[in-house]
mmCIF file of C-alpha atoms (C1' of nucleotides) in Angstrom:
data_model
loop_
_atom_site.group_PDB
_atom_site.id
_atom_site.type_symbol
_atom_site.label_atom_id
_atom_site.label_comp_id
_atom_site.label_asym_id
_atom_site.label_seq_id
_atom_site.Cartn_x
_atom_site.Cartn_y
_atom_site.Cartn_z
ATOM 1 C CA UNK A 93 2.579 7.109 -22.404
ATOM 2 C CA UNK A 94 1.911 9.582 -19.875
ATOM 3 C CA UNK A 95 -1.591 10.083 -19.491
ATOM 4 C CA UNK A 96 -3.076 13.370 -18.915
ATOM 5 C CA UNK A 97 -5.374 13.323 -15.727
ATOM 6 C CA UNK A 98 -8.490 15.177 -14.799
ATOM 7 C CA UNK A 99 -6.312 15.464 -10.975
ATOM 8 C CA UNK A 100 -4.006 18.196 -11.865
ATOM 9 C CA UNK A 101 -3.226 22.227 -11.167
ATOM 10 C CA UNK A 102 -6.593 22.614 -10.049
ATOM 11 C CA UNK A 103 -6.521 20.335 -7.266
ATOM 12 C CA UNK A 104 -3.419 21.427 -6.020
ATOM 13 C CA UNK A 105 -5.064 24.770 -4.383
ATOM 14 C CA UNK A 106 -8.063 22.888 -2.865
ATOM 15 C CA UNK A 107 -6.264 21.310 -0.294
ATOM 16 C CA UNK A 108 -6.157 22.374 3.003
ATOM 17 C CA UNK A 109 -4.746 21.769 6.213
ATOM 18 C CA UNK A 110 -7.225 18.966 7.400
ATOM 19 C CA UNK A 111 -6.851 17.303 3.663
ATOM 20 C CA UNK A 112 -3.318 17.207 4.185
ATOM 21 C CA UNK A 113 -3.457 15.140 7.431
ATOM 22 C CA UNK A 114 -6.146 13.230 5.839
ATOM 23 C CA UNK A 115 -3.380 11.907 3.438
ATOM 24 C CA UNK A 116 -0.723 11.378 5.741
ATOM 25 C CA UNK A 117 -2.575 9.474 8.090
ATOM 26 C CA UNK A 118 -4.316 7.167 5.108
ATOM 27 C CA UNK A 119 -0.970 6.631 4.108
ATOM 28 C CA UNK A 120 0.388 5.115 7.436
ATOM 29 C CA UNK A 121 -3.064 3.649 7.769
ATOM 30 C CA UNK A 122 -5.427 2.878 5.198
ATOM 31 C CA UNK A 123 -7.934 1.305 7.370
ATOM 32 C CA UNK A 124 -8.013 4.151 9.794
ATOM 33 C CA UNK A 125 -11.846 4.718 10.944
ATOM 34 C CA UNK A 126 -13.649 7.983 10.270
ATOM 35 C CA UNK A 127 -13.713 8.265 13.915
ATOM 36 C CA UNK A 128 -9.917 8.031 14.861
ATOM 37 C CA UNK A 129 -8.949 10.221 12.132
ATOM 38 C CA UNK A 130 -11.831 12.592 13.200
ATOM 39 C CA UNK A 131 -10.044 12.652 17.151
ATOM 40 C CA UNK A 132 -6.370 12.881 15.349
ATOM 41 C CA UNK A 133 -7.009 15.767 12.870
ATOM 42 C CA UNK A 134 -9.636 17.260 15.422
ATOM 43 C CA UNK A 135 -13.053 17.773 13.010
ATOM 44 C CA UNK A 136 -15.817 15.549 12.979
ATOM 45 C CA UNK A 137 -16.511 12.389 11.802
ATOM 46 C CA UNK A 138 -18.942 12.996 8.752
ATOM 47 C CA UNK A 139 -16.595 15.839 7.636
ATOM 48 C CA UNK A 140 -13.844 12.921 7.451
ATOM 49 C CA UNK A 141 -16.078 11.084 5.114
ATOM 50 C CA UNK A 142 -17.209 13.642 3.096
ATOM 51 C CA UNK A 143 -13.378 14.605 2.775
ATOM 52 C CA UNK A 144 -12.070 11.061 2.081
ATOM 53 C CA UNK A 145 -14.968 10.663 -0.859
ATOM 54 C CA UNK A 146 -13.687 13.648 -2.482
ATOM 55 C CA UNK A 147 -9.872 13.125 -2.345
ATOM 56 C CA UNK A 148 -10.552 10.240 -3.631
ATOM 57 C CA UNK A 149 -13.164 11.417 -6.343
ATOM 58 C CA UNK A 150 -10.373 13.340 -7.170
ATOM 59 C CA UNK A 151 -8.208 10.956 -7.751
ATOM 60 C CA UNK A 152 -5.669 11.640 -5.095
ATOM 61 C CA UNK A 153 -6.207 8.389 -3.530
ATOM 62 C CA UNK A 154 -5.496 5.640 -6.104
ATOM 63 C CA UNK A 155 -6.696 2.836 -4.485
ATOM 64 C CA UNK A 156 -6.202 1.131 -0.781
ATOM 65 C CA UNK A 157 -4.118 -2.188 -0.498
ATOM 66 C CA UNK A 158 -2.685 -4.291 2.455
ATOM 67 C CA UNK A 159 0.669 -4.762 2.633
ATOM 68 C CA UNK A 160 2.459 -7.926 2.724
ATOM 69 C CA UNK A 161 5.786 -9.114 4.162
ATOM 70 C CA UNK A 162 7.621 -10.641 1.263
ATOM 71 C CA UNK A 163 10.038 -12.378 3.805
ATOM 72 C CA UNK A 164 7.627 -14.319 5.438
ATOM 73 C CA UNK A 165 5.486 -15.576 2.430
ATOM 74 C CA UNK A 166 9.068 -17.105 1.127
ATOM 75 C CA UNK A 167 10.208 -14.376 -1.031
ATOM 76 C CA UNK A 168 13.604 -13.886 -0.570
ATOM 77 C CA UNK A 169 15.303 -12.131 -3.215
ATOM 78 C CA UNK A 170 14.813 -8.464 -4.549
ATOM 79 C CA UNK A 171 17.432 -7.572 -7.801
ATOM 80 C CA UNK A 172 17.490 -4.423 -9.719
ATOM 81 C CA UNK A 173 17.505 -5.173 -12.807
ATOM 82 C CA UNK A 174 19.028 -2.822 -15.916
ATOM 83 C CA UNK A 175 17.383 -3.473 -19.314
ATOM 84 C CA UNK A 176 18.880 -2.147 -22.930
ATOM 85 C CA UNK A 177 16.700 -2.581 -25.799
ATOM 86 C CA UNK A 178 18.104 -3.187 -29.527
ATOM 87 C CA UNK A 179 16.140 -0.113 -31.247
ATOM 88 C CA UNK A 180 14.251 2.044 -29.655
ATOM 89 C CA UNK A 181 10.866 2.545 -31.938
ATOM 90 C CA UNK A 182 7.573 2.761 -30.921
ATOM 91 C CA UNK A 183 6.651 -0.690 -31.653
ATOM 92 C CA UNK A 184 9.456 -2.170 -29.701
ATOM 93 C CA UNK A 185 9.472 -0.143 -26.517
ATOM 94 C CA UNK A 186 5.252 -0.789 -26.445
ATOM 95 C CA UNK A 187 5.014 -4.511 -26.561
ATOM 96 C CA UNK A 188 8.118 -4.515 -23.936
ATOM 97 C CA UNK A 189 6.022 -2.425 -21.434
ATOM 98 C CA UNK A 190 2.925 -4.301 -22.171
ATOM 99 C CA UNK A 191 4.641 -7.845 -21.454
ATOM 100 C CA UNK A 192 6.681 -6.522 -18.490
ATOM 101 C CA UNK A 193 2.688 -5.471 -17.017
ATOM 102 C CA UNK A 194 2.143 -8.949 -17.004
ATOM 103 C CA UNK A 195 5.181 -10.567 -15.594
ATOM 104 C CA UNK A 196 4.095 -10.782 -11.368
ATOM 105 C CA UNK A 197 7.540 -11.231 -10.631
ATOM 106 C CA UNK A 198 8.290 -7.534 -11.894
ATOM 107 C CA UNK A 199 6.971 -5.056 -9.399
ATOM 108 C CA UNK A 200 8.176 -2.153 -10.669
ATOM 109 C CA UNK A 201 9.391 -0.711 -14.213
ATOM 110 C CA UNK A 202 10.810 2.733 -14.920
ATOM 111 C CA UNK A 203 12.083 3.942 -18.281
ATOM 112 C CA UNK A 204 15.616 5.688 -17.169
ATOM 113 C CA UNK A 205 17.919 8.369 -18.700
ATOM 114 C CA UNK A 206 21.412 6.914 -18.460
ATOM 115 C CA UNK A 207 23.361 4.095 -19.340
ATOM 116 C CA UNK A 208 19.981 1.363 -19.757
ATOM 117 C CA UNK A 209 16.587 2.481 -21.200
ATOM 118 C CA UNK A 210 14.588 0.575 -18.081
ATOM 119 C CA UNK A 211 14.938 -0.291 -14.367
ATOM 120 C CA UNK A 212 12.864 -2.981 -12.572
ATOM 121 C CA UNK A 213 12.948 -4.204 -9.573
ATOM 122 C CA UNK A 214 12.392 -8.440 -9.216
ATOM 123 C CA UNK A 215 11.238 -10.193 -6.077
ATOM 124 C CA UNK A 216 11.585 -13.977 -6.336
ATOM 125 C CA UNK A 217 11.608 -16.809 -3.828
ATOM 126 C CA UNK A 218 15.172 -17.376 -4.653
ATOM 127 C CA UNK A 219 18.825 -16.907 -6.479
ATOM 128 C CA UNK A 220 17.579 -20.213 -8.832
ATOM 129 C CA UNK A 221 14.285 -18.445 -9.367
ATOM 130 C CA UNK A 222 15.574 -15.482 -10.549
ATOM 131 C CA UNK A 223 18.009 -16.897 -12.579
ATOM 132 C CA UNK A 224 15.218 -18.451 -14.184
ATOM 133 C CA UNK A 225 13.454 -15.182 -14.411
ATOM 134 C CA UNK A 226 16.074 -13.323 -16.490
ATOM 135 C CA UNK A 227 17.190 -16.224 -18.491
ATOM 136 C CA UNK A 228 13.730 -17.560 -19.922
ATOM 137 C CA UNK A 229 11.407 -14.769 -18.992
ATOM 138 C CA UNK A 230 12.738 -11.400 -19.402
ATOM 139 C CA UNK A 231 16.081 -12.124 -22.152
ATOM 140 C CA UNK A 232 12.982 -14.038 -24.280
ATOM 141 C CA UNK A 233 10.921 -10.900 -24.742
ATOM 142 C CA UNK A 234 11.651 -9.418 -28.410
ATOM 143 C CA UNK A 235 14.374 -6.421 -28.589
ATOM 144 C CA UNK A 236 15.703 -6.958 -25.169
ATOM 145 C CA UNK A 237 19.756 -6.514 -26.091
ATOM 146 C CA UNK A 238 20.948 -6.399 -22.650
ATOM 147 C CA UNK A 239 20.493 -7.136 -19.177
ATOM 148 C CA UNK A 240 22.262 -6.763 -15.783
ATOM 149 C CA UNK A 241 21.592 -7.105 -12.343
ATOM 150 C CA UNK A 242 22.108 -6.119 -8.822
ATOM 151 C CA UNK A 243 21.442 -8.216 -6.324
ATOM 152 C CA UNK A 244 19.570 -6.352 -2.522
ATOM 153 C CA UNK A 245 21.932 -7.249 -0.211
ATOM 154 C CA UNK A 246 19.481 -6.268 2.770
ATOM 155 C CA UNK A 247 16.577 -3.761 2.775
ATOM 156 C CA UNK A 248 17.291 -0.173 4.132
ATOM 157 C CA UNK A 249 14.121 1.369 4.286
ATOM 158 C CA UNK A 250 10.943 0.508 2.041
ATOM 159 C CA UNK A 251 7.581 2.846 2.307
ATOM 160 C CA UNK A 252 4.596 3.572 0.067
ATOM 161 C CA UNK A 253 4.463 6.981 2.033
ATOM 162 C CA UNK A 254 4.814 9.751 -0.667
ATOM 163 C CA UNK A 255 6.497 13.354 1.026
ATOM 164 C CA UNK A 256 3.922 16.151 1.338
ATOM 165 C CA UNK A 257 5.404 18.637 3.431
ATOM 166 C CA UNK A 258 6.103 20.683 -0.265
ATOM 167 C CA UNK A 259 2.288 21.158 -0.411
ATOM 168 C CA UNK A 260 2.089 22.581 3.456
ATOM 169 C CA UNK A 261 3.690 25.675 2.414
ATOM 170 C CA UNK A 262 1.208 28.555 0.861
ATOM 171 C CA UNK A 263 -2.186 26.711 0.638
ATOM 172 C CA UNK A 264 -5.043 28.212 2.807
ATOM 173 C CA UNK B 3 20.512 -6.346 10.014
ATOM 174 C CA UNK B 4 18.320 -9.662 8.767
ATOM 175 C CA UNK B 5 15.977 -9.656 11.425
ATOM 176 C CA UNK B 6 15.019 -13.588 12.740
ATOM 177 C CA UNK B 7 10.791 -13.262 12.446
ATOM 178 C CA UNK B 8 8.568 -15.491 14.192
ATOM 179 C CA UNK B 9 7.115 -16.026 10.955
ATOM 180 C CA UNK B 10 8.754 -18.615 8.807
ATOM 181 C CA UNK B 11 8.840 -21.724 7.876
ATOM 182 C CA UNK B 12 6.347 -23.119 10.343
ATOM 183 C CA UNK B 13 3.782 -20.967 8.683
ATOM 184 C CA UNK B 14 4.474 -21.565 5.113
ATOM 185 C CA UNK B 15 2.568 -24.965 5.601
ATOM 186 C CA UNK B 16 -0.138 -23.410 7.243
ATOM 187 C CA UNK B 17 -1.928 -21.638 4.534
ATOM 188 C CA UNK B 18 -3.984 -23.153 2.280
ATOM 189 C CA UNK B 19 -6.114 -22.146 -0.829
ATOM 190 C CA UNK B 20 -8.152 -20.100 0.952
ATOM 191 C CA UNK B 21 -5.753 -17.631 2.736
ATOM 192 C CA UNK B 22 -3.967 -17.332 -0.093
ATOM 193 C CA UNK B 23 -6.888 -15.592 -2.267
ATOM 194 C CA UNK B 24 -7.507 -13.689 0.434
ATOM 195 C CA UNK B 25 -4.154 -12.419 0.182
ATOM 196 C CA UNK B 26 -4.138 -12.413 -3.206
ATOM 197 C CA UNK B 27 -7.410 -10.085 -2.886
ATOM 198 C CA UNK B 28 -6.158 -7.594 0.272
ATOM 199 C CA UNK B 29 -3.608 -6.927 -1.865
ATOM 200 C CA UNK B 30 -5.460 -5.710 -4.741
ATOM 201 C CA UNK B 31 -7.609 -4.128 -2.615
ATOM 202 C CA UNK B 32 -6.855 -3.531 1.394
ATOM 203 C CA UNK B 33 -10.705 -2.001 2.058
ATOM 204 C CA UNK B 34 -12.748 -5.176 0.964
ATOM 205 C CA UNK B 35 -15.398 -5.779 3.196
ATOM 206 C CA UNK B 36 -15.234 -9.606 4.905
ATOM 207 C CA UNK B 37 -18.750 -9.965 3.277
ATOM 208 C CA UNK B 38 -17.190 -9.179 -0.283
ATOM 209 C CA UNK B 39 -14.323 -11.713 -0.047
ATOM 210 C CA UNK B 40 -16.615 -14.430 1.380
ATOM 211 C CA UNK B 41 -18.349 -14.225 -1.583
ATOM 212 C CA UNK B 42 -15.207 -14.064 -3.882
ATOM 213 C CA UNK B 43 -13.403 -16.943 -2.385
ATOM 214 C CA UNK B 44 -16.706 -18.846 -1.127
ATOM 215 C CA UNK B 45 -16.867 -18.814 2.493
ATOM 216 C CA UNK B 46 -18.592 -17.255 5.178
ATOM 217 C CA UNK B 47 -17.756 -13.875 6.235
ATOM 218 C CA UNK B 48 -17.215 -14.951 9.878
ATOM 219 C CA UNK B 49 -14.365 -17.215 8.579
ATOM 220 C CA UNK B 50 -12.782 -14.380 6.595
ATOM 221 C CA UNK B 51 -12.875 -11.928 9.661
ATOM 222 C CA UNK B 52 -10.889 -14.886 11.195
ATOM 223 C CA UNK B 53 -8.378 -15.907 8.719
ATOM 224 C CA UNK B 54 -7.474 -11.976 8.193
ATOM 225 C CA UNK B 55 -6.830 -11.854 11.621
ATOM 226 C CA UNK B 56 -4.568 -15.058 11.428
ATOM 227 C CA UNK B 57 -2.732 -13.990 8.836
ATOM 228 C CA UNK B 58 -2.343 -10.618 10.632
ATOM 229 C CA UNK B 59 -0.939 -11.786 13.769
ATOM 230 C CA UNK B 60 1.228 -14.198 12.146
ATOM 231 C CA UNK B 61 3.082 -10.985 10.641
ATOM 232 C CA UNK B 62 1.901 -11.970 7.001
ATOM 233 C CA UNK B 63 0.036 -8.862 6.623
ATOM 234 C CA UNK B 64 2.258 -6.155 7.597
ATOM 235 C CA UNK B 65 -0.346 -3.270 7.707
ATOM 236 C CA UNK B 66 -2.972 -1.518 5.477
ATOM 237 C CA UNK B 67 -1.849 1.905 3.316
ATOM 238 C CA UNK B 68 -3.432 3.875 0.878
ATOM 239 C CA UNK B 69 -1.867 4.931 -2.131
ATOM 240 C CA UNK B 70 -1.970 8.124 -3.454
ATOM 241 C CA UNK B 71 -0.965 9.541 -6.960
ATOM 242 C CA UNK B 72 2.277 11.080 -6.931
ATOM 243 C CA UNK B 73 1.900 13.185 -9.985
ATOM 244 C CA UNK B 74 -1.288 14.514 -8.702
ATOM 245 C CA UNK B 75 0.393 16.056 -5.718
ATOM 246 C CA UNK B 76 2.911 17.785 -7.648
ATOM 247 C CA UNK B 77 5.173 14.624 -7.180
ATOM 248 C CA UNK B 78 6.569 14.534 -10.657
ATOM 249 C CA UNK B 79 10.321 13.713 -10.704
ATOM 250 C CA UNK B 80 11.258 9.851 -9.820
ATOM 251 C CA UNK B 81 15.253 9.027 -9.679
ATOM 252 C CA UNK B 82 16.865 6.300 -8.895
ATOM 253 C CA UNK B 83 20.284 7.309 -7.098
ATOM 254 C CA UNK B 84 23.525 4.996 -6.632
ATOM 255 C CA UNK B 85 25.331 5.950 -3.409
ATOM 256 C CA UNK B 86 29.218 4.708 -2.826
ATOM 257 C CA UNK B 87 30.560 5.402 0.841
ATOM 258 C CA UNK B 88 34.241 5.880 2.019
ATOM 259 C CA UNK B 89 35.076 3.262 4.018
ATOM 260 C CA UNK B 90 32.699 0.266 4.979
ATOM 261 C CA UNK B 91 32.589 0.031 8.671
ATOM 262 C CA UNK B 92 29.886 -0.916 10.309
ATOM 263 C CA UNK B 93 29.576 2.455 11.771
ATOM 264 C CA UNK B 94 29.907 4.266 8.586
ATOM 265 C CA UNK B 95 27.071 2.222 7.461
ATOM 266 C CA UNK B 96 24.905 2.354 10.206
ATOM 267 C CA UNK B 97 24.522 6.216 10.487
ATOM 268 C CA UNK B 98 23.729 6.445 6.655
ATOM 269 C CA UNK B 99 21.221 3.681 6.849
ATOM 270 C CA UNK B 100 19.736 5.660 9.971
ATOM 271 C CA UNK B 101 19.954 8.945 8.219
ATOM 272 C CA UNK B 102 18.136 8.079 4.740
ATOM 273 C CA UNK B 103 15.567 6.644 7.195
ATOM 274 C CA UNK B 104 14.370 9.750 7.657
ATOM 275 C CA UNK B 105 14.610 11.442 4.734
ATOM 276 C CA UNK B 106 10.742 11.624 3.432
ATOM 277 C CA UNK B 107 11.993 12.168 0.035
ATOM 278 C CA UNK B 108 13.688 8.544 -0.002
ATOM 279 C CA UNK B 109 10.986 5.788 -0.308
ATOM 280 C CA UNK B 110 13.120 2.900 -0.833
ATOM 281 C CA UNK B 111 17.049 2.270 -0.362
ATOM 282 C CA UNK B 112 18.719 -0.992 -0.356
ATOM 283 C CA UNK B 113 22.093 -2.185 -0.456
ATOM 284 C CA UNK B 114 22.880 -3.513 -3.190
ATOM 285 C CA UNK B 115 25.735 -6.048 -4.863
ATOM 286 C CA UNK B 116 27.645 -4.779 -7.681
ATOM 287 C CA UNK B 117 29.250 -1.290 -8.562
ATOM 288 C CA UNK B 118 27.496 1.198 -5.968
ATOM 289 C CA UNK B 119 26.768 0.366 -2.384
ATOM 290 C CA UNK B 120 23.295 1.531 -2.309
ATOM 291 C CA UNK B 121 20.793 2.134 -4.792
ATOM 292 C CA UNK B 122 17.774 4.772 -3.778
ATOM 293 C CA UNK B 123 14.079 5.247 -4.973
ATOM 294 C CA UNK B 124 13.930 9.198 -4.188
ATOM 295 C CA UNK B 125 10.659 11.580 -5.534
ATOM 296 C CA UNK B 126 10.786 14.987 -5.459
ATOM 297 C CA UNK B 127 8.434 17.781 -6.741
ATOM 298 C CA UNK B 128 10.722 19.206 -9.583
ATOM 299 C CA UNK B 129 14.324 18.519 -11.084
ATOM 300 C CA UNK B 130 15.179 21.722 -9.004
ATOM 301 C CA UNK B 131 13.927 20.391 -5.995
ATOM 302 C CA UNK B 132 16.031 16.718 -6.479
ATOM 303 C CA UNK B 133 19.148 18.479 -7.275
ATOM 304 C CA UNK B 134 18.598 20.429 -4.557
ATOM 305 C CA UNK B 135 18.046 16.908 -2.224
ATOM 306 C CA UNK B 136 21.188 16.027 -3.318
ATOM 307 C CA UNK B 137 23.533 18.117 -2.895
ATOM 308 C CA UNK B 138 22.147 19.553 -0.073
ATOM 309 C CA UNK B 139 20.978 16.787 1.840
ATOM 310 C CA UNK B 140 22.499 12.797 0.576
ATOM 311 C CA UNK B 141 25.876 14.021 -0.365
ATOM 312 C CA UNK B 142 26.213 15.601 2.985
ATOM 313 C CA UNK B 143 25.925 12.763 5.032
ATOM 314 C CA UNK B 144 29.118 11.602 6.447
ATOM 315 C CA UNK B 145 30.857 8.970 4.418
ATOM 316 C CA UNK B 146 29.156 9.601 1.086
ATOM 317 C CA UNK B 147 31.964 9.380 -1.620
ATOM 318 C CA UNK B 148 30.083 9.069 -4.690
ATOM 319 C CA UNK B 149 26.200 9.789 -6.011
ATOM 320 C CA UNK B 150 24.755 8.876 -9.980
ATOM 321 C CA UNK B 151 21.394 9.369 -10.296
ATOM 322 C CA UNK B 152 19.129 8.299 -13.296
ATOM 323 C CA UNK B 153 16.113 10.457 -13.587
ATOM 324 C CA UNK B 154 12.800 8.119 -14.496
ATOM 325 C CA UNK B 155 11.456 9.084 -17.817
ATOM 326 C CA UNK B 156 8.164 7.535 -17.337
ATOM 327 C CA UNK B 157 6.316 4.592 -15.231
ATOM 328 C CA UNK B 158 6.078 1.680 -16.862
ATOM 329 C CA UNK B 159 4.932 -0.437 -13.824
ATOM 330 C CA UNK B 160 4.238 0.038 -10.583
ATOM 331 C CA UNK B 161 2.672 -2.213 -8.147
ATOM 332 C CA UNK B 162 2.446 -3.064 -4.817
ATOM 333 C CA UNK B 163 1.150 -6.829 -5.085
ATOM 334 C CA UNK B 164 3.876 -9.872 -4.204
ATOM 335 C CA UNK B 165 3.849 -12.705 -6.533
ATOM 336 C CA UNK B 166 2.001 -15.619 -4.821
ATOM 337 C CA UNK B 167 1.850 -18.238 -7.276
ATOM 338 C CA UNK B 168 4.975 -19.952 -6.038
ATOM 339 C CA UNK B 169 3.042 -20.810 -3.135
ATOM 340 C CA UNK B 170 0.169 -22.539 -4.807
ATOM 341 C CA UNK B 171 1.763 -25.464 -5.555
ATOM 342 C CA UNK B 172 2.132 -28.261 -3.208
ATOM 343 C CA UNK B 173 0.462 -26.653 -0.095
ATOM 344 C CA UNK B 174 -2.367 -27.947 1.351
ATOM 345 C "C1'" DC C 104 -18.948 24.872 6.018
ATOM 346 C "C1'" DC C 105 -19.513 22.448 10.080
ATOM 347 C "C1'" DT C 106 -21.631 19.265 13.854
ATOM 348 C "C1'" DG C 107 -24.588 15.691 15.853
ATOM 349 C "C1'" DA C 108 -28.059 12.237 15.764
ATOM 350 C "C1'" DA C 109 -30.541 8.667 13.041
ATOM 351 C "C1'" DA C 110 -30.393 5.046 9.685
ATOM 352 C "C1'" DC C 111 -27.616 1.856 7.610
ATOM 353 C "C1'" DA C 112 -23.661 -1.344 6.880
ATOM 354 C "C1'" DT C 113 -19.908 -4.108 8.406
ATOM 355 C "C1'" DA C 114 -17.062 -6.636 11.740
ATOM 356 C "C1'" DA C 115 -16.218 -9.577 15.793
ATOM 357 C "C1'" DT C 116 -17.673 -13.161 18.724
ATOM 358 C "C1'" DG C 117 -20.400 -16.871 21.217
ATOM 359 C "C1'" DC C 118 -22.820 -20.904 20.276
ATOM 360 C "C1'" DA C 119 -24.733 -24.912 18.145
ATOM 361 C "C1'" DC C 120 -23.505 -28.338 14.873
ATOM 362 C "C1'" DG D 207 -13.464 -26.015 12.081
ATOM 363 C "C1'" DT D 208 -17.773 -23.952 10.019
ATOM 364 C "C1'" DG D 209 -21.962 -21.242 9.591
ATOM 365 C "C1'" DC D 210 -25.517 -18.618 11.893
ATOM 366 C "C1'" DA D 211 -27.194 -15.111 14.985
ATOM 367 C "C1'" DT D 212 -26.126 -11.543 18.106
ATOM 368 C "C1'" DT D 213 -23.771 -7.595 19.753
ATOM 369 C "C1'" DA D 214 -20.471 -4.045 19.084
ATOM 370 C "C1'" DT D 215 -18.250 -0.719 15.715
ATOM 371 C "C1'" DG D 216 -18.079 1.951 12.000
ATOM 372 C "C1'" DT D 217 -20.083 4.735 8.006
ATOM 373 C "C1'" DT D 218 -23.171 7.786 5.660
ATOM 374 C "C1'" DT D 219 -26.992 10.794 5.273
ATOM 375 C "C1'" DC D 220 -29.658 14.501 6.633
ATOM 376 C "C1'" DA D 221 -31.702 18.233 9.581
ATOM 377 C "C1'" DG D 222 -30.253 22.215 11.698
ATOM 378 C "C1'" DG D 223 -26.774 26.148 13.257
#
DNA sequence: CCTGAAACATAATGCAC
DNA sequence: GTGCATTATGTTTCAGG
């Protein structure tokens, strides 16, 4: 379930300085040219490349995406939704992540300690919709005992920007 | 708190088939060249480079990120946090809204319907480390009466990419 | 390890249709 | 509104300190 990555301990004492601000400013913008991140993090412009095609060699960089605002593309309503299963064996808890993968309406799925085994969070274009959702989408899949949801009332803050000041601490 | 955005309506009935697999593509991947998606979607690269920049000024696109791997940075403990506060004034609210804002360790917070007023994304190096974010930092703010958190026992799901198919239907 | 210049690739834009 | 051709930007490689 958790897969074991090349990217681990290892990595972790490579970085330096300039890596570090490599990250943060790919994170805040992923289409940042070698040369402005050259000026911001003060190095040259091939060492920026070279940089960027390790970290991402080493798998520190997933993948680059654009962003889109859900708002404006007619996508009005986020719920957090709690899911019990019925038993909890291998069999059951594997096809519900598989089908779960490919619902697009699900953009996230956790398995939680607590009160429900998962968490998701649903965007739909609206209440109807994700009535719709739950009812003959998510309460059809096999083992699924019980499900409740919260409604987002308004977005607080929402960022893909992972904290790194924990790794600015001892390395070189 | 909902802001009014130029881009509505009005533009809903502006995109057809083509802008929305190029969408549908930035999303999966933000660094495609315009000469890659011409091909995919079957137009001239000139006429992607355009559209993108449509779609970008008309606020569909709201910027360009790259995604790193949490556990690979030592990013290894995911909980999801409820957050009750005191009284509800809009003043109460406001400074806690403000102060998660800046708390790197928070990626998303919304306010949610139901038991709790907010409900938190929050990632943290170690279980150490997220007690230590709570206490220390979220129940501190002013006005914070009660905190759960539900520690993630593994990713199921995790994606960036908005549903789009609700859009394919009568447009265009 | 790093820079800087050359060779290569991609993006933006004017123009003809 | 579209594709093609040009110019402007950006990326990668490689010689040299």
């Amino acid at each position: 379930m958790i897969q074991t990555n090349h990217a681990h301990l290892n990595l972790m004492i490579e970085l330096d300085r300039f890596d570090l601000q490599l990250l943060a400013e790919l994170q805040a913008n992923g289409r940042a040219s070698n040369a402005q991140l050259a000026e911001r993090i003060h190095l040259s412009a091939s060492q920026v490349s070279r940089r960027i095609q390790r970290l991402e060699q080493e798998g520190l960089i997933e993948r680059y995406v654009a962003l889109l605002r859900a708002e404006a593309l007619g996508l009005g309503v986020t719920a957090f939704v709690s899911v019990s299963l019925e038993r909890h064996g291998e069999q059951q808890t594997g096809t519900f992540d598989e089908q779960v993968g490919t619902m697009d309406e699900v953009l996230e799925c956790f398995a939680v300690s607590g009160d429900a085994d998962y968490l998701l969070r649903v965007l739909t274009p609206s209440l109807p919709a994700l009535s719709d959702f739950l009812l003959h989408q998510l309460m059809r899949l096999p083992g699924v005992r019980n499900v409740k949801s919260n409604i987002v009332l308004s977005g607080v803050k929402h960022t893909t920007q992972l904290p790194l000041k924990h790794l600015h601490h001892g390395r070189r």
